[in-house]
Amino acid sequence: MASVKQFQVTFDCAEPERVARFWCEVLGYVVPPPPDGFATWDDFDRSLPSERQGSAFACSDPSGVGPRLFFQRVPESKVVKNRVHLCVRAGTGLVGEERLATLEAECARLVALGAVHVRTLLADEDNESCLVMQDIEGNEFCLD
């Protein structure tokens, strides 16, 4: 059996383009070029039947290393905690106060983009500090 080399992370959301552009800012991702024959994504979107307009959006890692993120509109709102979440590795290799200061600085940047700081989990004997966050539609993620 061959191993999977690529994968995509899909978000259910109310406003796909808005959430995608938030995650572009968080991760340094980019919006790929529109399909051939369209000057912009807005032009492409207007070519779709009205019920499909604004129903999906995507972004990708410009280096090609990270997974593609896909955002699809769903009718229901988020009601419970995510079973899967992204961990944004802002403090890799750092420990103690230096790590916490780095995470708090990144938290402040993301809050300015519309994220919510839910709680700070301080280091203990087994784990380094991390921050629990929510994106602009309430999806949980961690800064670690």
XYZ file of N, CA and C in Angstrom:
432
model
N 0.847 -1.179 0.000
C 0.000 0.000 0.000
C 0.889 1.238 0.000
N 0.620 2.161 -0.876
C 1.399 3.391 -0.971
C 1.015 4.346 0.157
N 1.991 5.090 0.639
C 1.688 6.070 1.690
C 1.187 7.372 1.070
N 0.378 8.079 1.822
C -0.162 9.360 1.374
C 0.930 10.409 1.520
N 1.131 11.205 0.504
C 2.182 12.220 0.531
C 1.633 13.613 0.793
N 0.373 13.857 0.465
C -0.226 15.164 0.661
C -1.585 14.996 1.314
N -1.989 16.034 2.025
C -3.338 16.041 2.563
C -3.819 17.474 2.646
N -5.108 17.621 2.790
C -5.758 18.920 2.886
C -6.523 18.952 4.204
N -6.555 20.093 4.849
C -7.372 20.282 6.041
C -8.592 21.086 5.620
N -9.791 20.558 5.912
C -11.031 21.199 5.509
C -11.761 21.757 6.724
N -12.188 23.007 6.608
C -12.944 23.686 7.654
C -14.385 23.853 7.184
N -15.341 23.461 7.998
C -16.734 23.832 7.776
C -16.910 25.209 8.398
N -17.575 26.117 7.690
C -17.705 27.482 8.194
C -18.870 28.192 7.530
N -19.181 29.389 8.013
C -20.260 30.188 7.442
C -19.766 31.082 6.316
N -18.535 31.600 6.447
C -17.993 32.542 5.475
C -16.614 32.069 5.000
N -16.575 31.181 4.008
C -15.314 30.565 3.589
C -14.189 31.552 3.246
N -14.467 32.568 2.454
C -13.382 33.472 2.069
C -12.851 34.242 3.271
N -13.723 34.716 4.125
C -13.294 35.469 5.318
C -12.414 34.612 6.219
N -12.821 33.362 6.467
C -12.044 32.479 7.335
C -10.724 32.103 6.650
N -10.754 31.853 5.358
C -9.523 31.522 4.621
C -8.528 32.667 4.691
N -8.987 33.871 4.497
C -8.068 35.025 4.540
C -7.507 35.237 5.946
N -8.281 34.935 6.991
C -7.764 34.959 8.357
C -6.592 33.985 8.487
N -6.797 32.736 8.032
C -5.747 31.727 8.164
C -4.537 32.044 7.279
N -4.744 32.723 6.158
C -3.606 33.198 5.358
C -2.721 34.102 6.207
N -3.339 34.996 6.948
C -2.582 35.919 7.802
C -1.902 35.190 8.955
N -2.585 34.217 9.546
C -2.010 33.465 10.661
C -0.768 32.700 10.217
N -0.875 32.009 9.088
C 0.166 31.060 8.670
C 1.103 31.567 7.583
N 0.840 32.751 7.037
C 1.653 33.213 5.913
C 1.312 32.478 4.628
N 0.100 31.938 4.559
C -0.372 31.240 3.371
C -0.830 32.251 2.322
N -1.067 31.762 1.123
C -1.513 32.609 0.016
C -2.748 32.002 -0.637
N -3.492 32.866 -1.302
C -4.623 32.420 -2.104
C -4.062 32.045 -3.472
N -4.317 30.840 -3.952
C -3.788 30.450 -5.264
C -4.425 31.272 -6.380
N -3.809 31.286 -7.552
C -4.406 32.023 -8.668
C -5.770 31.443 -9.047
N -6.652 32.280 -9.598
C -7.967 31.774 -10.012
C -7.831 30.802 -11.183
N -8.861 30.029 -11.459
C -8.822 29.082 -12.580
C -8.558 29.801 -13.909
N -8.015 29.055 -14.851
C -7.769 29.606 -16.192
C -9.054 30.223 -16.743
N -8.879 31.370 -17.379
C -10.008 32.049 -17.984
C -10.663 33.080 -17.077
N -10.178 33.203 -15.834
C -10.748 34.167 -14.888
C -9.638 35.056 -14.345
N -9.881 36.362 -14.377
C -8.874 37.313 -13.894
C -8.796 37.318 -12.373
N -9.927 37.072 -11.705
C -9.966 37.094 -10.239
C -10.865 35.976 -9.732
N -10.753 35.688 -8.438
C -11.657 34.726 -7.825
C -13.088 35.260 -7.820
N -13.259 36.582 -7.693
C -14.602 37.167 -7.756
C -15.245 36.888 -9.114
N -14.454 37.013 -10.195
C -14.975 36.706 -11.534
C -15.415 35.242 -11.608
N -14.575 34.348 -11.086
C -14.918 32.927 -11.078
C -16.189 32.690 -10.268
N -16.253 33.299 -9.083
C -17.405 33.113 -8.207
C -18.703 33.555 -8.887
N -18.644 34.688 -9.592
C -19.840 35.188 -10.284
C -20.282 34.266 -11.425
N -19.381 33.407 -11.913
C -19.740 32.481 -12.994
C -20.511 31.262 -12.481
N -20.531 31.071 -11.190
C -21.201 29.919 -10.594
C -22.693 30.188 -10.415
N -23.496 29.135 -10.314
C -24.909 29.332 -9.975
C -25.001 30.064 -8.632
N -26.015 30.845 -8.459
C -26.124 31.692 -7.264
C -26.011 30.904 -5.959
N -26.553 29.706 -5.920
C -26.500 28.915 -4.677
C -25.087 28.426 -4.336
N -24.178 28.430 -5.309
C -22.796 27.993 -5.058
C -21.836 29.164 -4.873
N -22.286 30.380 -5.144
C -21.409 31.540 -4.990
C -21.023 31.715 -3.521
N -19.726 31.898 -3.288
C -19.216 32.075 -1.928
C -19.201 30.821 -1.096
N -19.399 29.658 -1.725
C -19.535 28.417 -0.953
C -18.215 27.751 -0.595
N -17.115 28.190 -1.198
C -15.830 27.547 -0.907
C -14.690 28.509 -1.209
N -13.570 28.283 -0.533
C -12.362 29.076 -0.759
C -11.201 28.235 -0.254
N -10.002 28.504 -0.738
C -8.837 27.726 -0.324
C -7.618 28.625 -0.205
N -6.633 28.141 0.513
C -5.336 28.813 0.573
C -4.261 27.749 0.735
N -3.036 28.141 0.411
C -1.961 27.158 0.440
C -0.656 27.775 0.920
N 0.221 26.909 1.338
C 1.559 27.288 1.787
C 2.371 27.667 0.554
N 2.896 28.896 0.485
C 3.638 29.296 -0.717
C 4.894 28.465 -0.951
N 5.417 27.832 0.104
C 6.597 26.979 -0.066
C 6.233 25.588 -0.565
N 4.931 25.252 -0.515
C 4.486 23.932 -0.952
C 4.688 22.841 0.083
N 5.134 23.193 1.280
C 5.409 22.192 2.306
C 4.171 21.866 3.135
N 3.468 22.894 3.590
C 2.309 22.685 4.454
C 1.089 22.239 3.679
N 0.085 21.730 4.375
C -1.125 21.264 3.697
C -1.959 22.423 3.161
N -2.701 22.139 2.115
C -3.682 23.096 1.592
C -4.808 23.178 2.609
N -5.360 24.364 2.799
C -6.527 24.550 3.657
C -7.721 24.850 2.765
N -8.818 24.149 3.002
C -10.026 24.315 2.210
C -11.158 24.691 3.158
N -11.970 25.663 2.761
C -13.040 26.186 3.595
C -14.345 26.047 2.827
N -15.315 25.363 3.436
C -16.587 25.133 2.757
C -17.734 25.616 3.627
N -18.666 26.274 2.962
C -19.841 26.794 3.674
C -20.764 25.641 4.029
N -21.211 25.670 5.277
C -22.202 24.703 5.744
C -23.339 25.487 6.407
N -24.548 24.930 6.406
C -25.692 25.688 6.941
C -25.717 25.778 8.465
N -25.160 24.785 9.152
C -25.235 24.775 10.608
C -24.056 25.551 11.216
N -24.272 26.098 12.392
C -23.197 26.797 13.090
C -22.438 25.810 13.970
N -21.280 26.224 14.416
C -20.462 25.401 15.302
C -21.135 25.353 16.669
N -21.262 24.151 17.247
C -21.948 24.036 18.527
C -21.117 23.363 19.618
N -20.101 22.613 19.251
C -19.282 21.926 20.253
C -17.803 22.104 19.927
N -16.970 21.689 20.877
C -15.524 21.760 20.717
C -15.074 20.909 19.526
N -14.055 21.414 18.809
C -13.482 20.651 17.694
C -12.930 19.323 18.202
N -13.036 18.292 17.402
C -12.391 17.016 17.719
C -10.969 16.996 17.173
N -10.700 17.836 16.180
C -9.367 18.003 15.607
C -9.100 19.495 15.570
N -7.863 19.886 15.858
C -7.528 21.306 15.780
C -6.109 21.482 15.267
N -5.827 22.678 14.777
C -4.482 23.007 14.325
C -3.666 23.501 15.509
N -2.391 23.164 15.525
C -1.449 23.727 16.477
C -0.482 24.588 15.670
N -0.491 25.879 15.936
C 0.386 26.813 15.253
C 1.672 26.874 16.068
N 2.761 26.402 15.478
C 4.034 26.200 16.186
C 4.843 27.489 16.273
N 4.397 28.421 17.078
C 5.049 29.726 17.197
C 6.235 29.712 18.153
N 6.298 28.735 19.046
C 7.355 28.723 20.057
C 8.288 27.536 19.984
N 8.373 26.907 18.818
C 9.206 25.707 18.663
C 10.636 25.975 19.106
N 11.147 25.102 19.972
C 12.530 25.198 20.443
C 12.729 26.142 21.615
N 11.716 26.907 21.970
C 11.834 27.845 23.086
C 11.260 27.221 24.351
N 11.763 27.653 25.506
C 11.278 27.140 26.787
C 11.087 28.294 27.759
N 10.354 28.016 28.815
C 10.204 28.953 29.915
C 9.614 30.292 29.519
N 10.162 31.345 30.132
C 9.656 32.704 29.926
C 9.816 33.171 28.480
N 10.914 32.760 27.828
C 11.119 33.151 26.430
C 10.003 32.587 25.548
N 9.657 31.335 25.778
C 8.571 30.706 25.017
C 7.248 31.422 25.274
N 6.932 31.651 26.548
C 5.668 32.288 26.896
C 5.579 33.692 26.294
N 6.667 34.454 26.333
C 6.665 35.807 25.752
C 6.437 35.747 24.242
N 7.042 34.782 23.570
C 6.858 34.619 22.117
C 5.411 34.262 21.798
N 4.846 33.336 22.569
C 3.453 32.942 22.355
C 2.503 34.105 22.625
N 2.759 34.869 23.666
C 1.895 36.005 23.974
C 1.974 37.083 22.893
N 3.160 37.303 22.332
C 3.297 38.279 21.244
C 2.522 37.819 20.011
N 2.615 36.539 19.679
C 1.857 36.011 18.538
C 0.368 36.065 18.828
N -0.018 35.797 20.053
C -1.428 35.889 20.459
C -1.947 37.301 20.221
N -1.192 38.308 20.605
C -1.618 39.701 20.416
C -1.807 40.004 18.927
N -0.905 39.498 18.081
C -1.042 39.708 16.632
C -2.328 39.076 16.115
N -2.619 37.857 16.572
C -3.795 37.139 16.082
C -5.095 37.718 16.632
N -5.079 38.191 17.857
C -6.265 38.844 18.422
C -6.600 40.088 17.596
N -5.578 40.803 17.144
C -5.818 41.984 16.295
C -6.469 41.596 14.964
N -6.291 40.330 14.536
C -6.910 39.837 13.304
C -8.329 39.302 13.544
N -8.731 39.204 14.808
C -10.071 38.715 15.121
C -10.108 37.426 15.913
N -8.947 36.835 16.212
C -8.909 35.617 17.023
C -9.289 35.946 18.466
N -9.593 34.905 19.233
C -9.917 35.051 20.647
C -8.942 34.203 21.453
N -8.360 34.803 22.490
C -7.506 34.060 23.429
C -8.433 33.424 24.458
N -8.475 32.094 24.506
C -9.374 31.374 25.410
C -8.721 31.158 26.769
N -7.507 30.621 26.765
C -6.797 30.402 28.031
C -5.325 30.106 27.764
N -4.533 30.314 28.792
C -3.103 30.008 28.750
C -2.871 28.787 29.617
N -2.216 27.796 29.052
C -1.828 26.611 29.811
C -0.344 26.762 30.123
N -0.022 26.980 31.392
C 1.363 27.213 31.782
C 2.143 25.907 31.856
N 3.435 26.015 31.670
C 4.318 24.851 31.690
C 4.183 24.106 33.017
N 4.314 22.791 32.920
C 4.371 21.947 34.114
C 5.541 20.982 33.943
N 5.596 19.947 34.743
C 6.735 19.021 34.654
C 6.749 18.193 33.370
N 5.626 18.147 32.635
C 5.550 17.343 31.413
C 5.456 18.155 30.129
N 4.903 19.361 30.179
C 4.609 20.126 28.960
C 5.068 21.570 29.088
N 5.446 22.130 27.956
C 5.740 23.558 27.892
C 4.429 24.329 27.778
N 4.495 25.624 27.985
C 3.302 26.480 27.898
C 2.718 26.463 26.494
N 1.407 26.639 26.418
C 0.718 26.842 25.144
C -0.513 27.699 25.403
N -1.044 28.288 24.344
C -2.224 29.135 24.447
C -3.333 28.524 23.614
N -4.514 28.422 24.187
C -5.690 27.940 23.474
C -6.387 29.170 22.895
N -6.689 29.108 21.589
C -7.262 30.230 20.865
C -8.508 29.765 20.105
N -9.242 30.735 19.566
C -10.329 30.469 18.621
C -10.162 31.397 17.427
N -10.455 30.866 16.227
C -10.401 31.710 15.035
C -11.657 32.572 14.957
N -11.837 33.264 13.871
C -12.930 34.234 13.751
C -14.325 33.612 13.702
N -14.411 32.278 13.560
C -15.710 31.603 13.635
C -15.788 30.646 14.816
N -14.840 30.757 15.739
C -14.903 29.962 16.961
C -14.211 28.612 16.922
N -13.496 28.304 15.830
C -12.758 27.039 15.761
C -11.526 27.114 16.651
N -11.367 26.135 17.530
C -10.238 26.134 18.440
C -8.929 25.818 17.709
N -7.869 26.442 18.172
C -6.518 26.097 17.751
C -5.584 26.458 18.876
N -4.367 25.971 18.814
C -3.378 26.249 19.857
C -2.197 27.013 19.280
N -1.619 27.850 20.103
C -0.294 28.406 19.832
C 0.628 27.623 20.739
N 1.574 26.919 20.154
C 2.517 26.163 20.983
C 3.929 26.294 20.498
